[in-house]
Amino acid sequence: MSKPSRIQLKLLKAIGTQAQSVFTDTRTTQEADREGRPLPVGWYEDVRRRGELRGALDNAAAAGAVPPEWIDQVRTRGELGMAWRHDLHWREPAPIDRAALVSQLGSDVLGVLGMAAVGAAYGERGARSEVGTARLFDTKLRLLGERVRALSTLLAVTAQEAAPWHEDRLLSAVARTVSHAGPDEVATWWRSYASADRGSYEGQARALAHAGITAADAAPTLPPPEQIVARMHDLLTAGPGPDRHHSAAPKQIAVIVGTAFPYDARPQSRVPDAPDSLLPSHAGAQPISDREAGL
């Protein structure tokens, strides 16, 4: 019989605990009505926040290949007021396409790399002229990076699967795309990243942290965003090496590296060469949706 891993149990416990809050909130409302007394100030706002957390936990679980059968199991128990237990007779789950989820995570990795490259190129200048935008950008980059790192833990991404995310030539391809862009275009990307609605992903990052799932639980993952920004800064300021020619990239490579950048200014023809073997496993995929591309 299948049973949850240690990391999955962390998330399932958080889902079950939050489901229990539904039971508790319902009883609190019923008692207040019966006794004719008002609820505490801010109570409804707390209920709303707990509801948002429950939704984010569910979304993170789906992205992290936690079987819906197990989610339903702990949610049902929680909503009935039953205490969390890790030693349940877990239902047999239906197969999950984990490879597709790892591939999608690879797309999200590219978004983080593109954002880090733009931050390395324009962040200091932007922070001097647009303080609020800079704060939004930095917060989004931190949360999106944390989400990728935590999901790689939840998905138990292997060193082999994560290897393309660390390849120097892929990082260089993203950095060179930024270096080839004009200052106004880079500024447009920077503002687009900062203003894009990434509430679902940001909520998942916070929910995974709430559940105690962090990058520290797994070795093969991305470094913290500030380290990626520092690496991109090094690549942007380094002089061109002997292999940094600017020949036209194959269309497939242009599509994949291009998805690292906002849709409204996505580069196409300037993406430099990078071998297929160094790209994430979804190298034959179509560009991500307009909404997702606005990362």
PDB file of C-alpha atoms in Angstrom:
ATOM      1  CA  MET A   1       0.000   0.000   0.000  1.00  0.00           C
ATOM      2  CA  SER A   2       1.265   3.491  -0.833  1.00  0.00           C
ATOM      3  CA  LYS A   3       1.748   5.952   1.970  1.00  0.00           C
ATOM      4  CA  PRO A   4       2.904   9.586   2.160  1.00  0.00           C
ATOM      5  CA  SER A   5       6.557  10.514   2.385  1.00  0.00           C
ATOM      6  CA  ARG A   6       7.847  12.512   5.331  1.00  0.00           C
ATOM      7  CA  ILE A   7       7.611  15.736   3.319  1.00  0.00           C
ATOM      8  CA  GLN A   8       4.104  14.959   2.058  1.00  0.00           C
ATOM      9  CA  LEU A   9       2.995  14.299   5.627  1.00  0.00           C
ATOM     10  CA  LYS A  10       4.031  17.845   6.551  1.00  0.00           C
ATOM     11  CA  LEU A  11       1.747  19.294   3.905  1.00  0.00           C
ATOM     12  CA  LEU A  12      -1.093  16.873   4.639  1.00  0.00           C
ATOM     13  CA  LYS A  13      -0.919  17.784   8.320  1.00  0.00           C
ATOM     14  CA  ALA A  14      -1.185  21.482   7.450  1.00  0.00           C
ATOM     15  CA  ILE A  15      -4.179  20.771   5.196  1.00  0.00           C
ATOM     16  CA  GLY A  16      -5.874  18.713   7.906  1.00  0.00           C
ATOM     17  CA  THR A  17      -5.201  21.332  10.561  1.00  0.00           C
ATOM     18  CA  GLN A  18      -6.626  24.102   8.406  1.00  0.00           C
ATOM     19  CA  ALA A  19      -9.666  21.939   7.630  1.00  0.00           C
ATOM     20  CA  GLN A  20     -10.169  21.605  11.373  1.00  0.00           C
ATOM     21  CA  SER A  21     -10.407  25.386  11.554  1.00  0.00           C
ATOM     22  CA  VAL A  22     -13.577  25.156   9.425  1.00  0.00           C
ATOM     23  CA  PHE A  23     -15.125  22.961  12.117  1.00  0.00           C
ATOM     24  CA  THR A  24     -13.972  25.341  14.860  1.00  0.00           C
ATOM     25  CA  ASP A  25     -15.164  28.460  13.012  1.00  0.00           C
ATOM     26  CA  THR A  26     -18.573  26.924  12.425  1.00  0.00           C
ATOM     27  CA  ARG A  27     -18.960  26.089  16.122  1.00  0.00           C
ATOM     28  CA  THR A  28     -17.838  29.591  17.109  1.00  0.00           C
ATOM     29  CA  THR A  29     -20.440  31.156  14.830  1.00  0.00           C
ATOM     30  CA  GLN A  30     -23.204  28.861  16.100  1.00  0.00           C
ATOM     31  CA  GLU A  31     -22.369  29.580  19.750  1.00  0.00           C
ATOM     32  CA  ALA A  32     -22.285  33.341  19.159  1.00  0.00           C
ATOM     33  CA  ASP A  33     -25.664  33.200  17.429  1.00  0.00           C
ATOM     34  CA  ARG A  34     -27.154  31.069  20.191  1.00  0.00           C
ATOM     35  CA  GLU A  35     -25.878  33.361  22.928  1.00  0.00           C
ATOM     36  CA  GLY A  36     -26.686  36.544  21.043  1.00  0.00           C
ATOM     37  CA  ARG A  37     -23.189  37.979  21.355  1.00  0.00           C
ATOM     38  CA  PRO A  38     -21.020  39.599  18.669  1.00  0.00           C
ATOM     39  CA  LEU A  39     -17.948  37.911  17.341  1.00  0.00           C
ATOM     40  CA  PRO A  40     -14.535  39.411  18.209  1.00  0.00           C
ATOM     41  CA  VAL A  41     -13.262  42.326  16.169  1.00  0.00           C
ATOM     42  CA  GLY A  42     -11.309  41.047  13.177  1.00  0.00           C
ATOM     43  CA  TRP A  43     -12.801  37.565  13.400  1.00  0.00           C
ATOM     44  CA  TYR A  44     -14.161  37.544   9.854  1.00  0.00           C
ATOM     45  CA  GLU A  45     -10.833  38.790   8.506  1.00  0.00           C
ATOM     46  CA  ASP A  46      -9.100  35.902  10.267  1.00  0.00           C
ATOM     47  CA  VAL A  47     -11.587  33.476   8.715  1.00  0.00           C
ATOM     48  CA  ARG A  48     -10.892  34.948   5.275  1.00  0.00           C
ATOM     49  CA  ARG A  49      -7.143  34.540   5.723  1.00  0.00           C
ATOM     50  CA  ARG A  50      -7.537  30.961   6.840  1.00  0.00           C
ATOM     51  CA  GLY A  51      -9.656  30.304   3.759  1.00  0.00           C
ATOM     52  CA  GLU A  52      -6.942  31.750   1.518  1.00  0.00           C
ATOM     53  CA  LEU A  53      -4.347  29.585   3.234  1.00  0.00           C
ATOM     54  CA  ARG A  54      -6.466  26.465   2.691  1.00  0.00           C
ATOM     55  CA  GLY A  55      -6.750  27.252  -1.010  1.00  0.00           C
ATOM     56  CA  ALA A  56      -3.012  27.889  -1.318  1.00  0.00           C
ATOM     57  CA  LEU A  57      -2.217  24.628   0.474  1.00  0.00           C
ATOM     58  CA  ASP A  58      -4.454  22.750  -1.966  1.00  0.00           C
ATOM     59  CA  ASN A  59      -2.775  24.414  -4.967  1.00  0.00           C
ATOM     60  CA  ALA A  60       0.689  23.659  -3.631  1.00  0.00           C
ATOM     61  CA  ALA A  61      -0.281  20.045  -2.995  1.00  0.00           C
ATOM     62  CA  ALA A  62      -1.508  19.673  -6.579  1.00  0.00           C
ATOM     63  CA  ALA A  63       1.698  21.212  -7.960  1.00  0.00           C
ATOM     64  CA  GLY A  64       3.742  18.929  -5.705  1.00  0.00           C
ATOM     65  CA  ALA A  65       2.095  15.637  -6.748  1.00  0.00           C
ATOM     66  CA  VAL A  66       0.329  14.964  -3.442  1.00  0.00           C
ATOM     67  CA  PRO A  67      -2.481  12.528  -4.317  1.00  0.00           C
ATOM     68  CA  PRO A  68      -5.959  14.099  -4.135  1.00  0.00           C
ATOM     69  CA  GLU A  69      -7.217  10.955  -2.382  1.00  0.00           C
ATOM     70  CA  TRP A  70      -4.980  11.715   0.602  1.00  0.00           C
ATOM     71  CA  ILE A  71      -5.923  15.397   0.565  1.00  0.00           C
ATOM     72  CA  ASP A  72      -9.632  14.502   0.638  1.00  0.00           C
ATOM     73  CA  GLN A  73      -8.961  12.062   3.458  1.00  0.00           C
ATOM     74  CA  VAL A  74      -7.331  14.570   5.797  1.00  0.00           C
ATOM     75  CA  ARG A  75      -9.661  17.394   4.788  1.00  0.00           C
ATOM     76  CA  THR A  76     -12.748  15.313   5.560  1.00  0.00           C
ATOM     77  CA  ARG A  77     -11.365  14.306   8.942  1.00  0.00           C
ATOM     78  CA  GLY A  78     -10.495  17.902   9.780  1.00  0.00           C
ATOM     79  CA  GLU A  79     -13.892  19.270   8.791  1.00  0.00           C
ATOM     80  CA  LEU A  80     -15.469  16.686  11.109  1.00  0.00           C
ATOM     81  CA  GLY A  81     -13.322  17.991  13.964  1.00  0.00           C
ATOM     82  CA  MET A  82     -11.104  14.910  14.092  1.00  0.00           C
ATOM     83  CA  ALA A  83      -7.507  15.341  15.232  1.00  0.00           C
ATOM     84  CA  TRP A  84      -4.591  14.864  12.839  1.00  0.00           C
ATOM     85  CA  ARG A  85      -3.085  11.388  12.632  1.00  0.00           C
ATOM     86  CA  HIS A  86      -0.153  10.335  10.489  1.00  0.00           C
ATOM     87  CA  ASP A  87      -0.829   6.600  10.774  1.00  0.00           C
ATOM     88  CA  LEU A  88      -4.072   6.457   8.833  1.00  0.00           C
ATOM     89  CA  HIS A  89      -4.986   3.641   6.515  1.00  0.00           C
ATOM     90  CA  TRP A  90      -4.143   5.737   3.477  1.00  0.00           C
ATOM     91  CA  ARG A  91      -6.276   5.265   0.385  1.00  0.00           C
ATOM     92  CA  GLU A  92      -4.643   3.838  -2.700  1.00  0.00           C
ATOM     93  CA  PRO A  93      -3.980   6.847  -4.969  1.00  0.00           C
ATOM     94  CA  ALA A  94      -4.487   7.010  -8.713  1.00  0.00           C
ATOM     95  CA  PRO A  95      -1.322   7.526 -10.811  1.00  0.00           C
ATOM     96  CA  ILE A  96      -0.015  11.092 -11.051  1.00  0.00           C
ATOM     97  CA  ASP A  97       2.008  12.416 -14.000  1.00  0.00           C
ATOM     98  CA  ARG A  98       4.949  13.533 -11.907  1.00  0.00           C
ATOM     99  CA  ALA A  99       7.138  14.090 -14.989  1.00  0.00           C
ATOM    100  CA  ALA A 100       4.705  16.728 -16.243  1.00  0.00           C
ATOM    101  CA  LEU A 101       4.808  18.503 -12.877  1.00  0.00           C
ATOM    102  CA  VAL A 102       8.624  18.501 -12.860  1.00  0.00           C
ATOM    103  CA  SER A 103       8.520  19.879 -16.406  1.00  0.00           C
ATOM    104  CA  GLN A 104       6.175  22.661 -15.311  1.00  0.00           C
ATOM    105  CA  LEU A 105       8.499  23.398 -12.431  1.00  0.00           C
ATOM    106  CA  GLY A 106      11.273  23.751 -15.017  1.00  0.00           C
ATOM    107  CA  SER A 107       9.214  26.496 -16.686  1.00  0.00           C
ATOM    108  CA  ASP A 108       8.897  28.227 -13.329  1.00  0.00           C
ATOM    109  CA  VAL A 109      12.657  27.911 -12.836  1.00  0.00           C
ATOM    110  CA  LEU A 110      13.205  29.743 -16.129  1.00  0.00           C
ATOM    111  CA  GLY A 111      10.922  32.511 -14.876  1.00  0.00           C
ATOM    112  CA  VAL A 112      13.014  32.889 -11.729  1.00  0.00           C
ATOM    113  CA  LEU A 113      16.238  32.920 -13.777  1.00  0.00           C
ATOM    114  CA  GLY A 114      14.878  35.571 -16.132  1.00  0.00           C
ATOM    115  CA  MET A 115      13.644  37.687 -13.252  1.00  0.00           C
ATOM    116  CA  ALA A 116      16.988  37.378 -11.465  1.00  0.00           C
ATOM    117  CA  ALA A 117      18.848  38.450 -14.608  1.00  0.00           C
ATOM    118  CA  VAL A 118      16.636  41.511 -15.009  1.00  0.00           C
ATOM    119  CA  GLY A 119      17.054  42.312 -11.319  1.00  0.00           C
ATOM    120  CA  ALA A 120      20.820  42.057 -11.657  1.00  0.00           C
ATOM    121  CA  ALA A 121      20.787  44.399 -14.662  1.00  0.00           C
ATOM    122  CA  TYR A 122      18.282  47.012 -13.464  1.00  0.00           C
ATOM    123  CA  GLY A 123      17.544  46.466  -9.773  1.00  0.00           C
ATOM    124  CA  GLU A 124      19.958  49.023  -8.334  1.00  0.00           C
ATOM    125  CA  ARG A 125      18.930  51.705 -10.810  1.00  0.00           C
ATOM    126  CA  GLY A 126      15.244  50.957 -10.304  1.00  0.00           C
ATOM    127  CA  ALA A 127      15.562  51.079  -6.520  1.00  0.00           C
ATOM    128  CA  ARG A 128      16.902  54.632  -6.732  1.00  0.00           C
ATOM    129  CA  SER A 129      14.047  55.943  -8.869  1.00  0.00           C
ATOM    130  CA  GLU A 130      11.069  53.672  -8.030  1.00  0.00           C
ATOM    131  CA  VAL A 131      11.290  52.518  -4.435  1.00  0.00           C
ATOM    132  CA  GLY A 132       7.817  50.965  -4.311  1.00  0.00           C
ATOM    133  CA  THR A 133       8.328  49.057  -7.542  1.00  0.00           C
ATOM    134  CA  ALA A 134      11.689  47.795  -6.309  1.00  0.00           C
ATOM    135  CA  ARG A 135      10.096  46.456  -3.128  1.00  0.00           C
ATOM    136  CA  LEU A 136       7.421  44.652  -5.132  1.00  0.00           C
ATOM    137  CA  PHE A 137      10.024  43.180  -7.470  1.00  0.00           C
ATOM    138  CA  ASP A 138      12.246  41.947  -4.642  1.00  0.00           C
ATOM    139  CA  THR A 139       9.320  40.442  -2.721  1.00  0.00           C
ATOM    140  CA  LYS A 140       8.007  38.606  -5.778  1.00  0.00           C
ATOM    141  CA  LEU A 141      11.449  37.265  -6.695  1.00  0.00           C
ATOM    142  CA  ARG A 142      11.990  36.012  -3.146  1.00  0.00           C
ATOM    143  CA  LEU A 143       8.604  34.298  -2.959  1.00  0.00           C
ATOM    144  CA  LEU A 144       8.777  32.774  -6.440  1.00  0.00           C
ATOM    145  CA  GLY A 145      12.256  31.471  -5.701  1.00  0.00           C
ATOM    146  CA  GLU A 146      11.099  30.028  -2.384  1.00  0.00           C
ATOM    147  CA  ARG A 147       8.165  28.340  -4.113  1.00  0.00           C
ATOM    148  CA  VAL A 148      10.410  26.648  -6.678  1.00  0.00           C
ATOM    149  CA  ARG A 149      12.796  25.521  -3.962  1.00  0.00           C
ATOM    150  CA  ALA A 150      10.034  24.162  -1.716  1.00  0.00           C
ATOM    151  CA  LEU A 151       8.207  22.421  -4.573  1.00  0.00           C
ATOM    152  CA  SER A 152      11.402  20.753  -5.694  1.00  0.00           C
ATOM    153  CA  THR A 153      11.532  19.329  -2.180  1.00  0.00           C
ATOM    154  CA  LEU A 154       7.900  18.208  -2.272  1.00  0.00           C
ATOM    155  CA  LEU A 155       8.362  16.618  -5.702  1.00  0.00           C
ATOM    156  CA  ALA A 156      11.604  14.959  -4.545  1.00  0.00           C
ATOM    157  CA  VAL A 157      13.388  16.344  -7.609  1.00  0.00           C
ATOM    158  CA  THR A 158      16.552  14.353  -8.252  1.00  0.00           C
ATOM    159  CA  ALA A 159      20.001  15.728  -8.930  1.00  0.00           C
ATOM    160  CA  GLN A 160      19.695  14.544 -12.531  1.00  0.00           C
ATOM    161  CA  GLU A 161      16.352  16.303 -13.001  1.00  0.00           C
ATOM    162  CA  ALA A 162      17.651  19.525 -11.446  1.00  0.00           C
ATOM    163  CA  ALA A 163      20.998  19.516 -13.264  1.00  0.00           C
ATOM    164  CA  PRO A 164      19.761  21.630 -16.242  1.00  0.00           C
ATOM    165  CA  TRP A 165      18.695  24.377 -13.844  1.00  0.00           C
ATOM    166  CA  HIS A 166      22.315  24.884 -12.788  1.00  0.00           C
ATOM    167  CA  GLU A 167      24.033  24.665 -16.185  1.00  0.00           C
ATOM    168  CA  ASP A 168      26.318  27.635 -16.687  1.00  0.00           C
ATOM    169  CA  ARG A 169      25.552  27.883 -20.390  1.00  0.00           C
ATOM    170  CA  LEU A 170      21.818  28.114 -19.747  1.00  0.00           C
ATOM    171  CA  LEU A 171      22.384  30.825 -17.141  1.00  0.00           C
ATOM    172  CA  SER A 172      24.676  32.567 -19.604  1.00  0.00           C
ATOM    173  CA  ALA A 173      22.037  32.377 -22.337  1.00  0.00           C
ATOM    174  CA  VAL A 174      19.499  34.096 -20.084  1.00  0.00           C
ATOM    175  CA  ALA A 175      22.027  36.703 -18.951  1.00  0.00           C
ATOM    176  CA  ARG A 176      23.155  37.456 -22.509  1.00  0.00           C
ATOM    177  CA  THR A 177      19.559  37.944 -23.581  1.00  0.00           C
ATOM    178  CA  VAL A 178      19.313  40.721 -20.995  1.00  0.00           C
ATOM    179  CA  SER A 179      22.684  42.182 -22.044  1.00  0.00           C
ATOM    180  CA  HIS A 180      21.483  42.345 -25.668  1.00  0.00           C
ATOM    181  CA  ALA A 181      18.355  44.313 -24.719  1.00  0.00           C
ATOM    182  CA  GLY A 182      18.238  48.079 -24.580  1.00  0.00           C
ATOM    183  CA  PRO A 183      17.897  49.922 -21.238  1.00  0.00           C
ATOM    184  CA  ASP A 184      14.253  50.819 -21.893  1.00  0.00           C
ATOM    185  CA  GLU A 185      13.369  47.209 -22.667  1.00  0.00           C
ATOM    186  CA  VAL A 186      15.049  45.922 -19.508  1.00  0.00           C
ATOM    187  CA  ALA A 187      13.208  48.583 -17.487  1.00  0.00           C
ATOM    188  CA  THR A 188       9.929  47.416 -19.055  1.00  0.00           C
ATOM    189  CA  TRP A 189      10.661  43.840 -18.042  1.00  0.00           C
ATOM    190  CA  TRP A 190      11.557  44.931 -14.518  1.00  0.00           C
ATOM    191  CA  ARG A 191       8.274  46.827 -14.075  1.00  0.00           C
ATOM    192  CA  SER A 192       6.313  43.998 -15.687  1.00  0.00           C
ATOM    193  CA  TYR A 193       7.732  41.478 -13.226  1.00  0.00           C
ATOM    194  CA  ALA A 194       6.931  43.777 -10.303  1.00  0.00           C
ATOM    195  CA  SER A 195       3.345  44.505 -11.347  1.00  0.00           C
ATOM    196  CA  ALA A 196       2.318  41.047 -12.580  1.00  0.00           C
ATOM    197  CA  ASP A 197      -0.394  39.253 -10.628  1.00  0.00           C
ATOM    198  CA  ARG A 198       1.383  36.245  -9.163  1.00  0.00           C
ATOM    199  CA  GLY A 199      -0.876  35.929  -6.146  1.00  0.00           C
ATOM    200  CA  SER A 200      -1.446  32.204  -6.581  1.00  0.00           C
ATOM    201  CA  TYR A 201       2.262  31.396  -6.687  1.00  0.00           C
ATOM    202  CA  GLU A 202       3.062  33.782  -3.844  1.00  0.00           C
ATOM    203  CA  GLY A 203       0.289  32.190  -1.785  1.00  0.00           C
ATOM    204  CA  GLN A 204       1.748  28.754  -2.448  1.00  0.00           C
ATOM    205  CA  ALA A 205       5.186  29.915  -1.282  1.00  0.00           C
ATOM    206  CA  ARG A 206       3.715  31.174   1.986  1.00  0.00           C
ATOM    207  CA  ALA A 207       1.593  28.043   2.409  1.00  0.00           C
ATOM    208  CA  LEU A 208       4.569  25.731   1.892  1.00  0.00           C
ATOM    209  CA  ALA A 209       6.575  27.726   4.429  1.00  0.00           C
ATOM    210  CA  HIS A 210       3.601  27.520   6.823  1.00  0.00           C
ATOM    211  CA  ALA A 211       3.677  23.740   6.418  1.00  0.00           C
ATOM    212  CA  GLY A 212       7.402  23.706   7.213  1.00  0.00           C
ATOM    213  CA  ILE A 213       8.524  22.648   3.747  1.00  0.00           C
ATOM    214  CA  THR A 214      11.742  24.381   2.738  1.00  0.00           C
ATOM    215  CA  ALA A 215      14.670  23.881   0.395  1.00  0.00           C
ATOM    216  CA  ALA A 216      16.712  22.637   3.336  1.00  0.00           C
ATOM    217  CA  ASP A 217      14.854  19.319   3.061  1.00  0.00           C
ATOM    218  CA  ALA A 218      16.380  18.484  -0.337  1.00  0.00           C
ATOM    219  CA  ALA A 219      19.824  18.877  -1.868  1.00  0.00           C
ATOM    220  CA  PRO A 220      19.189  19.389  -5.635  1.00  0.00           C
ATOM    221  CA  THR A 221      17.415  22.696  -5.928  1.00  0.00           C
ATOM    222  CA  LEU A 222      18.003  26.290  -6.913  1.00  0.00           C
ATOM    223  CA  PRO A 223      20.097  28.500  -4.642  1.00  0.00           C
ATOM    224  CA  PRO A 224      18.350  31.405  -2.915  1.00  0.00           C
ATOM    225  CA  PRO A 225      17.298  34.174  -5.329  1.00  0.00           C
ATOM    226  CA  GLU A 226      19.904  36.612  -4.013  1.00  0.00           C
ATOM    227  CA  GLN A 227      22.615  34.136  -4.988  1.00  0.00           C
ATOM    228  CA  ILE A 228      21.123  33.770  -8.467  1.00  0.00           C
ATOM    229  CA  VAL A 229      21.061  37.570  -8.840  1.00  0.00           C
ATOM    230  CA  ALA A 230      24.722  37.716  -7.803  1.00  0.00           C
ATOM    231  CA  ARG A 231      25.604  35.022 -10.351  1.00  0.00           C
ATOM    232  CA  MET A 232      23.677  36.841 -13.088  1.00  0.00           C
ATOM    233  CA  HIS A 233      25.471  40.060 -12.166  1.00  0.00           C
ATOM    234  CA  ASP A 234      28.802  38.298 -12.627  1.00  0.00           C
ATOM    235  CA  LEU A 235      27.707  36.980 -16.019  1.00  0.00           C
ATOM    236  CA  LEU A 236      26.415  40.392 -17.117  1.00  0.00           C
ATOM    237  CA  THR A 237      29.600  42.210 -16.155  1.00  0.00           C
ATOM    238  CA  ALA A 238      32.081  39.607 -17.418  1.00  0.00           C
ATOM    239  CA  GLY A 239      33.728  40.274 -20.719  1.00  0.00           C
ATOM    240  CA  PRO A 240      32.792  38.066 -23.694  1.00  0.00           C
ATOM    241  CA  GLY A 241      34.649  34.766 -23.640  1.00  0.00           C
ATOM    242  CA  PRO A 242      35.870  32.838 -26.668  1.00  0.00           C
ATOM    243  CA  ASP A 243      32.649  30.809 -26.900  1.00  0.00           C
ATOM    244  CA  ARG A 244      30.290  33.752 -26.549  1.00  0.00           C
ATOM    245  CA  HIS A 245      29.455  34.178 -30.190  1.00  0.00           C
ATOM    246  CA  HIS A 246      26.179  35.781 -31.166  1.00  0.00           C
ATOM    247  CA  SER A 247      24.946  33.451 -33.861  1.00  0.00           C
ATOM    248  CA  ALA A 248      21.215  32.965 -34.312  1.00  0.00           C
ATOM    249  CA  ALA A 249      19.671  30.440 -31.969  1.00  0.00           C
ATOM    250  CA  PRO A 250      17.456  27.601 -33.155  1.00  0.00           C
ATOM    251  CA  LYS A 251      13.772  28.473 -32.892  1.00  0.00           C
ATOM    252  CA  GLN A 252      13.265  25.909 -30.153  1.00  0.00           C
ATOM    253  CA  ILE A 253      15.971  27.460 -27.997  1.00  0.00           C
ATOM    254  CA  ALA A 254      14.572  30.936 -28.597  1.00  0.00           C
ATOM    255  CA  VAL A 255      11.156  29.797 -27.410  1.00  0.00           C
ATOM    256  CA  ILE A 256      12.471  28.129 -24.254  1.00  0.00           C
ATOM    257  CA  VAL A 257      14.847  30.867 -23.143  1.00  0.00           C
ATOM    258  CA  GLY A 258      12.363  33.481 -24.296  1.00  0.00           C
ATOM    259  CA  THR A 259       9.745  32.193 -21.856  1.00  0.00           C
ATOM    260  CA  ALA A 260      11.974  33.392 -19.032  1.00  0.00           C
ATOM    261  CA  PHE A 261      10.916  36.958 -19.831  1.00  0.00           C
ATOM    262  CA  PRO A 262       7.627  38.882 -19.696  1.00  0.00           C
ATOM    263  CA  TYR A 263       5.332  38.279 -22.642  1.00  0.00           C
ATOM    264  CA  ASP A 264       4.864  41.950 -23.538  1.00  0.00           C
ATOM    265  CA  ALA A 265       8.572  42.304 -24.406  1.00  0.00           C
ATOM    266  CA  ARG A 266       9.734  38.743 -24.926  1.00  0.00           C
ATOM    267  CA  PRO A 267      12.915  38.458 -27.001  1.00  0.00           C
ATOM    268  CA  GLN A 268      12.878  36.183 -30.008  1.00  0.00           C
ATOM    269  CA  SER A 269      15.769  36.729 -32.381  1.00  0.00           C
ATOM    270  CA  ARG A 270      18.459  37.797 -29.893  1.00  0.00           C
ATOM    271  CA  VAL A 271      18.571  34.589 -27.841  1.00  0.00           C
ATOM    272  CA  PRO A 272      22.079  33.092 -28.118  1.00  0.00           C
ATOM    273  CA  ASP A 273      22.883  29.466 -28.849  1.00  0.00           C
ATOM    274  CA  ALA A 274      22.605  26.867 -26.115  1.00  0.00           C
ATOM    275  CA  PRO A 275      22.580  23.099 -26.680  1.00  0.00           C
ATOM    276  CA  ASP A 276      19.292  21.230 -26.174  1.00  0.00           C
ATOM    277  CA  SER A 277      20.916  18.973 -23.596  1.00  0.00           C
ATOM    278  CA  LEU A 278      21.425  21.909 -21.246  1.00  0.00           C
ATOM    279  CA  LEU A 279      17.801  23.032 -21.267  1.00  0.00           C
ATOM    280  CA  PRO A 280      15.043  21.885 -18.898  1.00  0.00           C
ATOM    281  CA  SER A 281      13.224  18.693 -19.794  1.00  0.00           C
ATOM    282  CA  HIS A 282      10.331  20.592 -21.370  1.00  0.00           C
ATOM    283  CA  ALA A 283      12.478  21.903 -24.251  1.00  0.00           C
ATOM    284  CA  GLY A 284       9.905  20.887 -26.844  1.00  0.00           C
ATOM    285  CA  ALA A 285       7.028  22.549 -25.036  1.00  0.00           C
ATOM    286  CA  GLN A 286       4.965  25.441 -26.317  1.00  0.00           C
ATOM    287  CA  PRO A 287       5.401  28.902 -24.802  1.00  0.00           C
ATOM    288  CA  ILE A 288       3.610  29.306 -21.510  1.00  0.00           C
ATOM    289  CA  SER A 289       0.321  31.182 -21.435  1.00  0.00           C
ATOM    290  CA  ASP A 290       0.150  34.965 -21.590  1.00  0.00           C
ATOM    291  CA  ARG A 291      -0.819  35.159 -17.933  1.00  0.00           C
ATOM    292  CA  GLU A 292       1.905  32.806 -16.762  1.00  0.00           C
ATOM    293  CA  ALA A 293       4.508  34.491 -18.944  1.00  0.00           C
ATOM    294  CA  GLY A 294       4.013  37.726 -17.040  1.00  0.00           C
ATOM    295  CA  LEU A 295       5.928  36.251 -14.107  1.00  0.00           C
TER     296      LEU A 295
END
